[in-house]
Amino acid sequence: MAEKLAPEKRHSFLHNGQKVFEWDQTLDEVNMYINLPPNVHSKQFYCKIQSKHIELGIKGNPPYLNHDLTCPVKTDSSFWTLEDDIMHLTLQKRDKGHTWASPIVGQGQLDPYATDLEQKRLMLQRFQEENPGFDFSQAQFSGNCPDPRTFMGGIRSD
């Protein structure tokens, strides 16, 4: 049932008509997907994930991304992998349930409507996580959605 509440599609950040990265999020993490250039050996890529900053690119060249993150992440449980010509970054949210409008400050912000849809989906993920015997995949909110971090006393920690 929880997989029904997973992100339906990735958000894209375009610059000058070119896709810079795609991303999605869950209650716990933000995932970024970057298409890698062809004919570059995997050992040439690097990625530095800091609490509030990310830098990645090809060694010996200017960074492809060198930006502040929208929100802080847990660096000890954030990581990156190379999969089928895609760099996949998994950024563990420091504040579980916080809805990110974009991974990068000032870049590719979701519009208010899309942000509201993300917040509703994350709220339903929270309900599903806290009530595993129920199916919230068809649930809907009428009006504004509460903040998944603070609603009814906040997210329960393990």
Tab-separated table of N, CA and C in Angstrom:
chain	number	residue	atom	x	y	z
A	1	MET	N	0.803	-1.185	0.000
A	1	MET	CA	0.000	0.000	0.000
A	1	MET	C	0.854	1.260	0.000
A	2	ALA	N	1.962	1.239	0.720
A	2	ALA	CA	2.815	2.430	0.792
A	2	ALA	C	3.359	2.807	-0.580
A	3	GLU	N	3.618	1.792	-1.421
A	3	GLU	CA	4.151	2.102	-2.746
A	3	GLU	C	3.152	2.884	-3.586
A	4	LYS	N	1.846	2.782	-3.271
A	4	LYS	CA	0.841	3.566	-3.984
A	4	LYS	C	0.999	5.054	-3.688
A	5	LEU	N	1.621	5.380	-2.568
A	5	LEU	CA	1.805	6.778	-2.180
A	5	LEU	C	3.199	7.282	-2.519
A	6	ALA	N	3.983	6.469	-3.199
A	6	ALA	CA	5.321	6.890	-3.632
A	6	ALA	C	5.165	7.985	-4.683
A	7	PRO	N	6.239	8.750	-4.925
A	7	PRO	CA	6.143	9.794	-5.951
A	7	PRO	C	5.709	9.204	-7.288
A	8	GLU	N	4.724	9.832	-7.923
A	8	GLU	CA	4.223	9.341	-9.205
A	8	GLU	C	5.172	9.658	-10.340
A	9	LYS	N	5.830	10.791	-10.249
A	9	LYS	CA	6.770	11.183	-11.298
A	9	LYS	C	7.832	12.080	-10.681
A	10	ARG	N	8.916	12.199	-11.395
A	10	ARG	CA	9.995	13.067	-10.940
A	10	ARG	C	9.744	14.488	-11.427
A	11	HIS	N	10.218	15.430	-10.639
A	11	HIS	CA	10.195	16.830	-11.046
A	11	HIS	C	11.483	17.094	-11.822
A	12	SER	N	11.416	17.947	-12.830
A	12	SER	CA	12.599	18.279	-13.631
A	12	SER	C	12.991	19.724	-13.413
A	13	PHE	N	14.299	19.961	-13.326
A	13	PHE	CA	14.819	21.321	-13.319
A	13	PHE	C	15.529	21.533	-14.642
A	14	LEU	N	15.013	22.485	-15.421
A	14	LEU	CA	15.583	22.819	-16.723
A	14	LEU	C	16.251	24.185	-16.651
A	15	HIS	N	17.366	24.314	-17.350
A	15	HIS	CA	18.050	25.600	-17.486
A	15	HIS	C	18.396	25.788	-18.957
A	16	ASN	N	17.913	26.881	-19.544
A	16	ASN	CA	18.109	27.150	-20.976
A	16	ASN	C	17.657	25.971	-21.833
A	17	GLY	N	16.533	25.353	-21.436
A	17	GLY	CA	15.975	24.250	-22.210
A	17	GLY	C	16.639	22.901	-22.000
A	18	GLN	N	17.692	22.850	-21.195
A	18	GLN	CA	18.409	21.592	-20.933
A	18	GLN	C	18.073	21.081	-19.530
A	19	LYS	N	17.847	19.767	-19.431
A	19	LYS	CA	17.568	19.185	-18.123
A	19	LYS	C	18.854	19.146	-17.303
A	20	VAL	N	18.819	19.790	-16.125
A	20	VAL	CA	19.964	19.787	-15.219
A	20	VAL	C	19.876	18.574	-14.300
A	21	PHE	N	18.688	18.343	-13.729
A	21	PHE	CA	18.464	17.168	-12.888
A	21	PHE	C	16.969	16.928	-12.749
A	22	GLU	N	16.650	15.728	-12.299
A	22	GLU	CA	15.295	15.379	-11.904
A	22	GLU	C	15.337	15.060	-10.420
A	23	TRP	N	14.203	15.145	-9.763
A	23	TRP	CA	14.174	14.855	-8.334
A	23	TRP	C	12.778	14.440	-7.885
A	24	ASP	N	12.753	13.748	-6.736
A	24	ASP	CA	11.505	13.424	-6.061
A	24	ASP	C	11.801	13.354	-4.569
A	25	GLN	N	10.771	13.135	-3.776
A	25	GLN	CA	10.965	13.081	-2.325
A	25	GLN	C	9.966	12.153	-1.666
A	26	THR	N	10.372	11.678	-0.491
A	26	THR	CA	9.506	10.907	0.389
A	26	THR	C	9.518	11.631	1.730
A	27	LEU	N	8.887	11.052	2.734
A	27	LEU	CA	8.935	11.652	4.068
A	27	LEU	C	10.370	11.796	4.566
A	28	ASP	N	11.213	10.802	4.241
A	28	ASP	CA	12.563	10.714	4.792
A	28	ASP	C	13.671	11.287	3.926
A	29	GLU	N	13.477	11.311	2.611
A	29	GLU	CA	14.610	11.648	1.749
A	29	GLU	C	14.203	12.396	0.493
A	30	VAL	N	15.201	13.034	-0.095
A	30	VAL	CA	15.079	13.671	-1.401
A	30	VAL	C	16.044	12.938	-2.317
A	31	ASN	N	15.563	12.551	-3.493
A	31	ASN	CA	16.393	11.857	-4.476
A	31	ASN	C	16.609	12.759	-5.671
A	32	MET	N	17.862	12.872	-6.097
A	32	MET	CA	18.203	13.636	-7.292
A	32	MET	C	18.792	12.683	-8.317
A	33	TYR	N	18.479	12.922	-9.594
A	33	TYR	CA	18.930	12.065	-10.683
A	33	TYR	C	19.558	12.957	-11.750
A	34	ILE	N	20.816	12.697	-12.058
A	34	ILE	CA	21.555	13.516	-13.018
A	34	ILE	C	22.081	12.609	-14.119
A	35	ASN	N	21.721	12.921	-15.367
A	35	ASN	CA	22.231	12.150	-16.505
A	35	ASN	C	23.718	12.444	-16.666
A	36	LEU	N	24.501	11.387	-16.795
A	36	LEU	CA	25.949	11.533	-16.927
A	36	LEU	C	26.345	11.690	-18.395
A	37	PRO	N	27.407	12.457	-18.647
A	37	PRO	CA	27.870	12.590	-20.035
A	37	PRO	C	28.488	11.263	-20.502
A	38	PRO	N	28.408	11.003	-21.810
A	38	PRO	CA	28.971	9.750	-22.323
A	38	PRO	C	30.498	9.792	-22.338
A	39	ASN	N	31.094	8.631	-22.384
A	39	ASN	CA	32.547	8.459	-22.547
A	39	ASN	C	33.375	9.060	-21.423
A	40	VAL	N	32.827	9.108	-20.222
A	40	VAL	CA	33.589	9.546	-19.049
A	40	VAL	C	33.582	8.380	-18.066
A	41	HIS	N	34.759	7.934	-17.671
A	41	HIS	CA	34.879	6.794	-16.763
A	41	HIS	C	34.249	7.140	-15.407
A	42	SER	N	33.596	6.175	-14.799
A	42	SER	CA	32.876	6.404	-13.546
A	42	SER	C	33.781	6.933	-12.425
A	43	LYS	N	35.061	6.579	-12.454
A	43	LYS	CA	35.983	7.044	-11.401
A	43	LYS	C	36.301	8.529	-11.525
A	44	GLN	N	35.911	9.160	-12.628
A	44	GLN	CA	36.153	10.583	-12.827
A	44	GLN	C	35.122	11.466	-12.129
A	45	PHE	N	33.976	10.886	-11.757
A	45	PHE	CA	32.920	11.670	-11.123
A	45	PHE	C	33.166	11.788	-9.625
A	46	TYR	N	32.728	12.896	-9.069
A	46	TYR	CA	32.813	13.075	-7.616
A	46	TYR	C	31.554	13.767	-7.117
A	47	CYS	N	31.281	13.616	-5.844
A	47	CYS	CA	30.140	14.264	-5.215
A	47	CYS	C	30.466	14.483	-3.749
A	48	LYS	N	30.322	15.720	-3.293
A	48	LYS	CA	30.504	16.059	-1.876
A	48	LYS	C	29.157	16.515	-1.335
A	49	ILE	N	28.656	15.779	-0.356
A	49	ILE	CA	27.381	16.123	0.276
A	49	ILE	C	27.692	16.654	1.667
A	50	GLN	N	27.346	17.912	1.892
A	50	GLN	CA	27.484	18.526	3.210
A	50	GLN	C	26.083	18.801	3.752
A	51	SER	N	25.984	19.174	5.000
A	51	SER	CA	24.694	19.379	5.638
A	51	SER	C	23.784	20.324	4.853
A	52	LYS	N	24.351	21.407	4.326
A	52	LYS	CA	23.533	22.393	3.621
A	52	LYS	C	24.090	22.744	2.241
A	53	HIS	N	24.968	21.901	1.703
A	53	HIS	CA	25.610	22.236	0.429
A	53	HIS	C	25.938	20.952	-0.335
A	54	ILE	N	25.908	21.074	-1.655
A	54	ILE	CA	26.269	19.943	-2.494
A	54	ILE	C	27.181	20.423	-3.614
A	55	GLU	N	28.177	19.604	-3.917
A	55	GLU	CA	29.072	19.878	-5.040
A	55	GLU	C	29.323	18.566	-5.756
A	56	LEU	N	29.174	18.593	-7.091
A	56	LEU	CA	29.438	17.386	-7.866
A	56	LEU	C	29.881	17.765	-9.260
A	57	GLY	N	30.597	16.842	-9.879
A	57	GLY	CA	31.074	17.084	-11.231
A	57	GLY	C	32.079	16.043	-11.660
A	58	ILE	N	32.908	16.430	-12.628
A	58	ILE	CA	33.974	15.584	-13.142
A	58	ILE	C	35.288	16.138	-12.624
A	59	LYS	N	36.105	15.287	-12.042
A	59	LYS	CA	37.386	15.717	-11.480
A	59	LYS	C	38.194	16.494	-12.522
A	60	GLY	N	38.830	17.592	-12.081
A	60	GLY	CA	39.660	18.403	-12.956
A	60	GLY	C	38.889	19.430	-13.772
A	61	ASN	N	37.566	19.498	-13.577
A	61	ASN	CA	36.714	20.461	-14.276
A	61	ASN	C	35.931	21.282	-13.260
A	62	PRO	N	35.394	22.437	-13.682
A	62	PRO	CA	34.520	23.182	-12.761
A	62	PRO	C	33.327	22.303	-12.373
A	63	PRO	N	32.802	22.464	-11.163
A	63	PRO	CA	31.680	21.627	-10.727
A	63	PRO	C	30.459	21.801	-11.620
A	64	TYR	N	29.732	20.722	-11.805
A	64	TYR	CA	28.468	20.751	-12.535
A	64	TYR	C	27.401	21.412	-11.667
A	65	LEU	N	27.353	21.019	-10.392
A	65	LEU	CA	26.488	21.656	-9.395
A	65	LEU	C	27.351	22.030	-8.205
A	66	ASN	N	27.168	23.234	-7.717
A	66	ASN	CA	27.881	23.720	-6.538
A	66	ASN	C	26.946	24.713	-5.858
A	67	HIS	N	25.968	24.160	-5.109
A	67	HIS	CA	24.871	24.987	-4.596
A	67	HIS	C	24.519	24.615	-3.160
A	68	ASP	N	23.861	25.553	-2.508
A	68	ASP	CA	23.290	25.288	-1.198
A	68	ASP	C	22.016	24.471	-1.366
A	69	LEU	N	21.779	23.593	-0.408
A	69	LEU	CA	20.560	22.801	-0.389
A	69	LEU	C	19.433	23.621	0.244
A	70	THR	N	18.218	23.330	-0.146
A	70	THR	CA	17.057	24.034	0.385
A	70	THR	C	16.931	23.841	1.892
A	71	CYS	N	17.197	22.646	2.356
A	71	CYS	CA	17.080	22.297	3.770
A	71	CYS	C	18.267	21.413	4.148
A	72	PRO	N	18.595	21.349	5.430
A	72	PRO	CA	19.724	20.514	5.847
A	72	PRO	C	19.434	19.018	5.717
A	73	VAL	N	20.508	18.257	5.494
A	73	VAL	CA	20.417	16.809	5.370
A	73	VAL	C	21.333	16.143	6.399
A	74	LYS	N	21.080	14.873	6.651
A	74	LYS	CA	21.948	14.066	7.509
A	74	LYS	C	23.058	13.518	6.619
A	75	THR	N	24.251	14.017	6.799
A	75	THR	CA	25.347	13.626	5.910
A	75	THR	C	25.773	12.171	6.111
A	76	ASP	N	25.633	11.651	7.326
A	76	ASP	CA	26.066	10.278	7.585
A	76	ASP	C	25.165	9.235	6.934
A	77	SER	N	23.947	9.614	6.541
A	77	SER	CA	23.069	8.651	5.875
A	77	SER	C	22.643	9.122	4.476
A	78	SER	N	23.329	10.122	3.945
A	78	SER	CA	23.123	10.557	2.561
A	78	SER	C	24.261	9.982	1.720
A	79	PHE	N	23.965	9.640	0.475
A	79	PHE	CA	24.986	8.999	-0.359
A	79	PHE	C	24.650	9.193	-1.833
A	80	TRP	N	25.597	8.785	-2.688
A	80	TRP	CA	25.374	8.838	-4.130
A	80	TRP	C	25.877	7.562	-4.771
A	81	THR	N	25.221	7.205	-5.885
A	81	THR	CA	25.612	6.026	-6.641
A	81	THR	C	25.542	6.363	-8.132
A	82	LEU	N	26.214	5.545	-8.922
A	82	LEU	CA	26.126	5.653	-10.377
A	82	LEU	C	25.368	4.429	-10.874
A	83	GLU	N	24.268	4.670	-11.590
A	83	GLU	CA	23.413	3.583	-12.063
A	83	GLU	C	23.013	3.860	-13.505
A	84	ASP	N	23.417	3.021	-14.427
A	84	ASP	CA	22.980	3.131	-15.827
A	84	ASP	C	23.106	4.551	-16.371
A	85	ASP	N	24.288	5.124	-16.295
A	85	ASP	CA	24.567	6.469	-16.800
A	85	ASP	C	23.784	7.564	-16.085
A	86	ILE	N	23.393	7.306	-14.841
A	86	ILE	CA	22.712	8.301	-14.020
A	86	ILE	C	23.379	8.352	-12.659
A	87	MET	N	23.684	9.570	-12.209
A	87	MET	CA	24.148	9.758	-10.835
A	87	MET	C	22.902	9.932	-9.980
A	88	HIS	N	22.736	9.054	-9.004
A	88	HIS	CA	21.581	9.086	-8.111
A	88	HIS	C	22.052	9.511	-6.729
A	89	LEU	N	21.553	10.638	-6.260
A	89	LEU	CA	21.873	11.133	-4.925
A	89	LEU	C	20.682	10.876	-4.019
A	90	THR	N	20.931	10.289	-2.875
A	90	THR	CA	19.910	10.091	-1.861
A	90	THR	C	20.277	10.974	-0.677
A	91	LEU	N	19.479	12.008	-0.466
A	91	LEU	CA	19.731	12.974	0.602
A	91	LEU	C	18.732	12.713	1.730
A	92	GLN	N	19.247	12.308	2.876
A	92	GLN	CA	18.399	12.011	4.029
A	92	GLN	C	17.989	13.326	4.692
A	93	LYS	N	16.695	13.605	4.737
A	93	LYS	CA	16.198	14.841	5.340
A	93	LYS	C	16.531	14.868	6.828
A	94	ARG	N	17.030	15.999	7.297
A	94	ARG	CA	17.244	16.134	8.734
A	94	ARG	C	15.903	16.283	9.444
A	95	ASP	N	14.957	16.949	8.784
A	95	ASP	CA	13.618	17.141	9.347
A	95	ASP	C	12.632	16.278	8.572
A	96	LYS	N	12.428	15.067	9.061
A	96	LYS	CA	11.521	14.124	8.412
A	96	LYS	C	10.153	14.766	8.219
A	97	GLY	N	9.596	14.591	7.028
A	97	GLY	CA	8.270	15.111	6.738
A	97	GLY	C	8.248	16.508	6.172
A	98	HIS	N	9.381	17.197	6.201
A	98	HIS	CA	9.424	18.550	5.652
A	98	HIS	C	9.276	18.479	4.136
A	99	THR	N	8.376	19.296	3.585
A	99	THR	CA	8.151	19.312	2.143
A	99	THR	C	9.136	20.273	1.494
A	100	TRP	N	9.977	19.752	0.636
A	100	TRP	CA	10.942	20.584	-0.093
A	100	TRP	C	10.304	21.063	-1.389
A	101	ALA	N	10.457	22.353	-1.710
A	101	ALA	CA	9.970	22.893	-2.979
A	101	ALA	C	10.998	22.671	-4.086
A	102	SER	N	12.243	22.384	-3.695
A	102	SER	CA	13.342	22.080	-4.620
A	102	SER	C	14.520	21.609	-3.784
A	103	PRO	N	15.398	20.772	-4.336
A	103	PRO	CA	16.601	20.398	-3.579
A	103	PRO	C	17.606	21.544	-3.461
A	104	ILE	N	17.673	22.403	-4.482
A	104	ILE	CA	18.683	23.452	-4.574
A	104	ILE	C	18.047	24.815	-4.319
A	105	VAL	N	18.654	25.626	-3.475
A	105	VAL	CA	18.130	26.959	-3.178
A	105	VAL	C	18.016	27.773	-4.468
A	106	GLY	N	16.814	28.287	-4.723
A	106	GLY	CA	16.588	29.174	-5.851
A	106	GLY	C	16.605	28.535	-7.222
A	107	GLN	N	16.670	27.215	-7.313
A	107	GLN	CA	16.755	26.538	-8.610
A	107	GLN	C	15.602	25.541	-8.758
A	108	GLY	N	14.766	25.748	-9.751
A	108	GLY	CA	13.724	24.775	-10.063
A	108	GLY	C	12.654	24.642	-9.006
A	109	GLN	N	12.307	25.746	-8.354
A	109	GLN	CA	11.275	25.710	-7.319
A	109	GLN	C	9.944	25.239	-7.898
A	110	LEU	N	9.255	24.376	-7.171
A	110	LEU	CA	7.907	23.987	-7.563
A	110	LEU	C	6.984	25.183	-7.362
A	111	ASP	N	5.970	25.265	-8.201
A	111	ASP	CA	4.994	26.330	-8.006
A	111	ASP	C	4.143	25.985	-6.776
A	112	PRO	N	3.392	26.954	-6.239
A	112	PRO	CA	2.606	26.691	-5.020
A	112	PRO	C	1.645	25.512	-5.142
A	113	TYR	N	1.039	25.334	-6.311
A	113	TYR	CA	0.108	24.222	-6.497
A	113	TYR	C	0.839	22.883	-6.401
A	114	ALA	N	1.971	22.763	-7.088
A	114	ALA	CA	2.744	21.514	-7.061
A	114	ALA	C	3.289	21.248	-5.656
A	115	THR	N	3.686	22.304	-4.955
A	115	THR	CA	4.168	22.151	-3.574
A	115	THR	C	3.047	21.628	-2.682
A	116	ASP	N	1.828	22.147	-2.876
A	116	ASP	CA	0.687	21.683	-2.096
A	116	ASP	C	0.398	20.211	-2.378
A	117	LEU	N	0.486	19.797	-3.645
A	117	LEU	CA	0.278	18.388	-3.984
A	117	LEU	C	1.328	17.496	-3.318
A	118	GLU	N	2.583	17.963	-3.307
A	118	GLU	CA	3.655	17.206	-2.635
A	118	GLU	C	3.361	17.076	-1.142
A	119	GLN	N	2.928	18.172	-0.527
A	119	GLN	CA	2.646	18.148	0.907
A	119	GLN	C	1.504	17.182	1.210
A	120	LYS	N	0.479	17.166	0.376
A	120	LYS	CA	-0.635	16.229	0.581
A	120	LYS	C	-0.164	14.788	0.451
A	121	ARG	N	0.672	14.507	-0.550
A	121	ARG	CA	1.179	13.149	-0.742
A	121	ARG	C	2.032	12.722	0.449
A	122	LEU	N	2.880	13.633	0.955
A	122	LEU	CA	3.710	13.301	2.113
A	122	LEU	C	2.860	13.095	3.363
A	123	MET	N	1.775	13.864	3.501
A	123	MET	CA	0.881	13.681	4.646
A	123	MET	C	0.239	12.296	4.592
A	124	LEU	N	-0.166	11.868	3.400
A	124	LEU	CA	-0.747	10.532	3.259
A	124	LEU	C	0.305	9.449	3.512
A	125	GLN	N	1.550	9.703	3.116
A	125	GLN	CA	2.628	8.754	3.437
A	125	GLN	C	2.783	8.628	4.947
A	126	ARG	N	2.696	9.763	5.631
A	126	ARG	CA	2.813	9.722	7.091
A	126	ARG	C	1.674	8.913	7.698
A	127	PHE	N	0.430	9.158	7.251
A	127	PHE	CA	-0.697	8.383	7.756
A	127	PHE	C	-0.486	6.895	7.508
A	128	GLN	N	-0.006	6.545	6.306
A	128	GLN	CA	0.227	5.142	5.964
A	128	GLN	C	1.290	4.523	6.871
A	129	GLU	N	2.360	5.280	7.114
A	129	GLU	CA	3.449	4.784	7.959
A	129	GLU	C	2.975	4.551	9.390
A	130	GLU	N	2.119	5.447	9.882
A	130	GLU	CA	1.654	5.352	11.265
A	130	GLU	C	0.494	4.369	11.431
A	131	ASN	N	-0.180	4.037	10.327
A	131	ASN	CA	-1.328	3.135	10.361
A	131	ASN	C	-1.202	2.101	9.250
A	132	PRO	N	-0.263	1.156	9.379
A	132	PRO	CA	0.041	0.244	8.273
A	132	PRO	C	-1.113	-0.662	7.854
A	133	GLY	N	-2.126	-0.833	8.667
A	133	GLY	CA	-3.246	-1.697	8.302
A	133	GLY	C	-4.289	-1.027	7.429
A	134	PHE	N	-4.137	0.267	7.199
A	134	PHE	CA	-5.117	1.004	6.415
A	134	PHE	C	-4.529	1.400	5.066
A	135	ASP	N	-5.403	1.556	4.085
A	135	ASP	CA	-4.986	1.965	2.740
A	135	ASP	C	-5.421	3.410	2.516
A	136	PHE	N	-4.447	4.317	2.469
A	136	PHE	CA	-4.736	5.741	2.264
A	136	PHE	C	-4.513	6.166	0.814
A	137	SER	N	-4.304	5.213	-0.089
A	137	SER	CA	-3.939	5.566	-1.459
A	137	SER	C	-5.046	6.317	-2.197
A	138	GLN	N	-6.293	6.154	-1.789
A	138	GLN	CA	-7.400	6.870	-2.442
A	138	GLN	C	-7.894	8.052	-1.623
A	139	ALA	N	-7.243	8.328	-0.497
A	139	ALA	CA	-7.667	9.443	0.362
A	139	ALA	C	-7.364	10.773	-0.310
A	140	GLN	N	-8.193	11.767	0.010
A	140	GLN	CA	-8.001	13.104	-0.524
A	140	GLN	C	-8.223	14.120	0.579
A	141	PHE	N	-7.592	15.275	0.428
A	141	PHE	CA	-7.789	16.380	1.346
A	141	PHE	C	-8.686	17.406	0.673
A	142	SER	N	-9.621	17.944	1.420
A	142	SER	CA	-10.396	19.066	0.901
A	142	SER	C	-9.832	20.313	1.585
A	143	GLY	N	-9.467	21.280	0.790
A	143	GLY	CA	-8.874	22.486	1.352
A	143	GLY	C	-7.391	22.314	1.583
A	144	ASN	N	-6.869	23.106	2.493
A	144	ASN	CA	-5.433	23.093	2.770
A	144	ASN	C	-5.037	21.838	3.529
A	145	CYS	N	-3.875	21.339	3.213
A	145	CYS	CA	-3.327	20.163	3.877
A	145	CYS	C	-2.478	20.613	5.060
A	146	PRO	N	-2.585	19.937	6.193
A	146	PRO	CA	-1.711	20.286	7.316
A	146	PRO	C	-0.264	19.900	7.029
A	147	ASP	N	0.646	20.483	7.764
A	147	ASP	CA	2.066	20.180	7.630
A	147	ASP	C	2.323	18.787	8.209
A	148	PRO	N	2.877	17.860	7.414
A	148	PRO	CA	3.107	16.502	7.914
A	148	PRO	C	4.064	16.438	9.107
A	149	ARG	N	4.921	17.454	9.276
A	149	ARG	CA	5.873	17.436	10.399
A	149	ARG	C	5.197	17.729	11.724
A	150	THR	N	4.143	18.571	11.721
A	150	THR	CA	3.614	19.068	12.976
A	150	THR	C	2.176	18.626	13.280
A	151	PHE	N	1.461	18.098	12.299
A	151	PHE	CA	0.063	17.734	12.473
A	151	PHE	C	-0.107	16.721	13.595
A	152	MET	N	-1.048	16.952	14.478
A	152	MET	CA	-1.385	16.060	15.598
A	152	MET	C	-0.161	15.640	16.404
A	153	GLY	N	0.625	16.612	16.802
A	153	GLY	CA	1.774	16.337	17.668
A	153	GLY	C	3.050	16.014	16.933
A	154	GLY	N	3.020	16.003	15.624
A	154	GLY	CA	4.245	15.781	14.863
A	154	GLY	C	4.505	14.316	14.553
A	155	ILE	N	5.552	14.104	13.790
A	155	ILE	CA	5.951	12.758	13.392
A	155	ILE	C	6.535	12.028	14.588
A	156	ARG	N	6.086	10.810	14.769
A	156	ARG	CA	6.597	9.991	15.877
A	156	ARG	C	7.998	9.465	15.518
A	157	SER	N	8.887	9.540	16.477
A	157	SER	CA	10.226	8.987	16.231
A	157	SER	C	10.287	7.575	16.776
A	158	ASP	N	11.154	6.789	16.128
A	158	ASP	CA	11.274	5.374	16.495
A	158	ASP	C	11.920	5.193	17.838
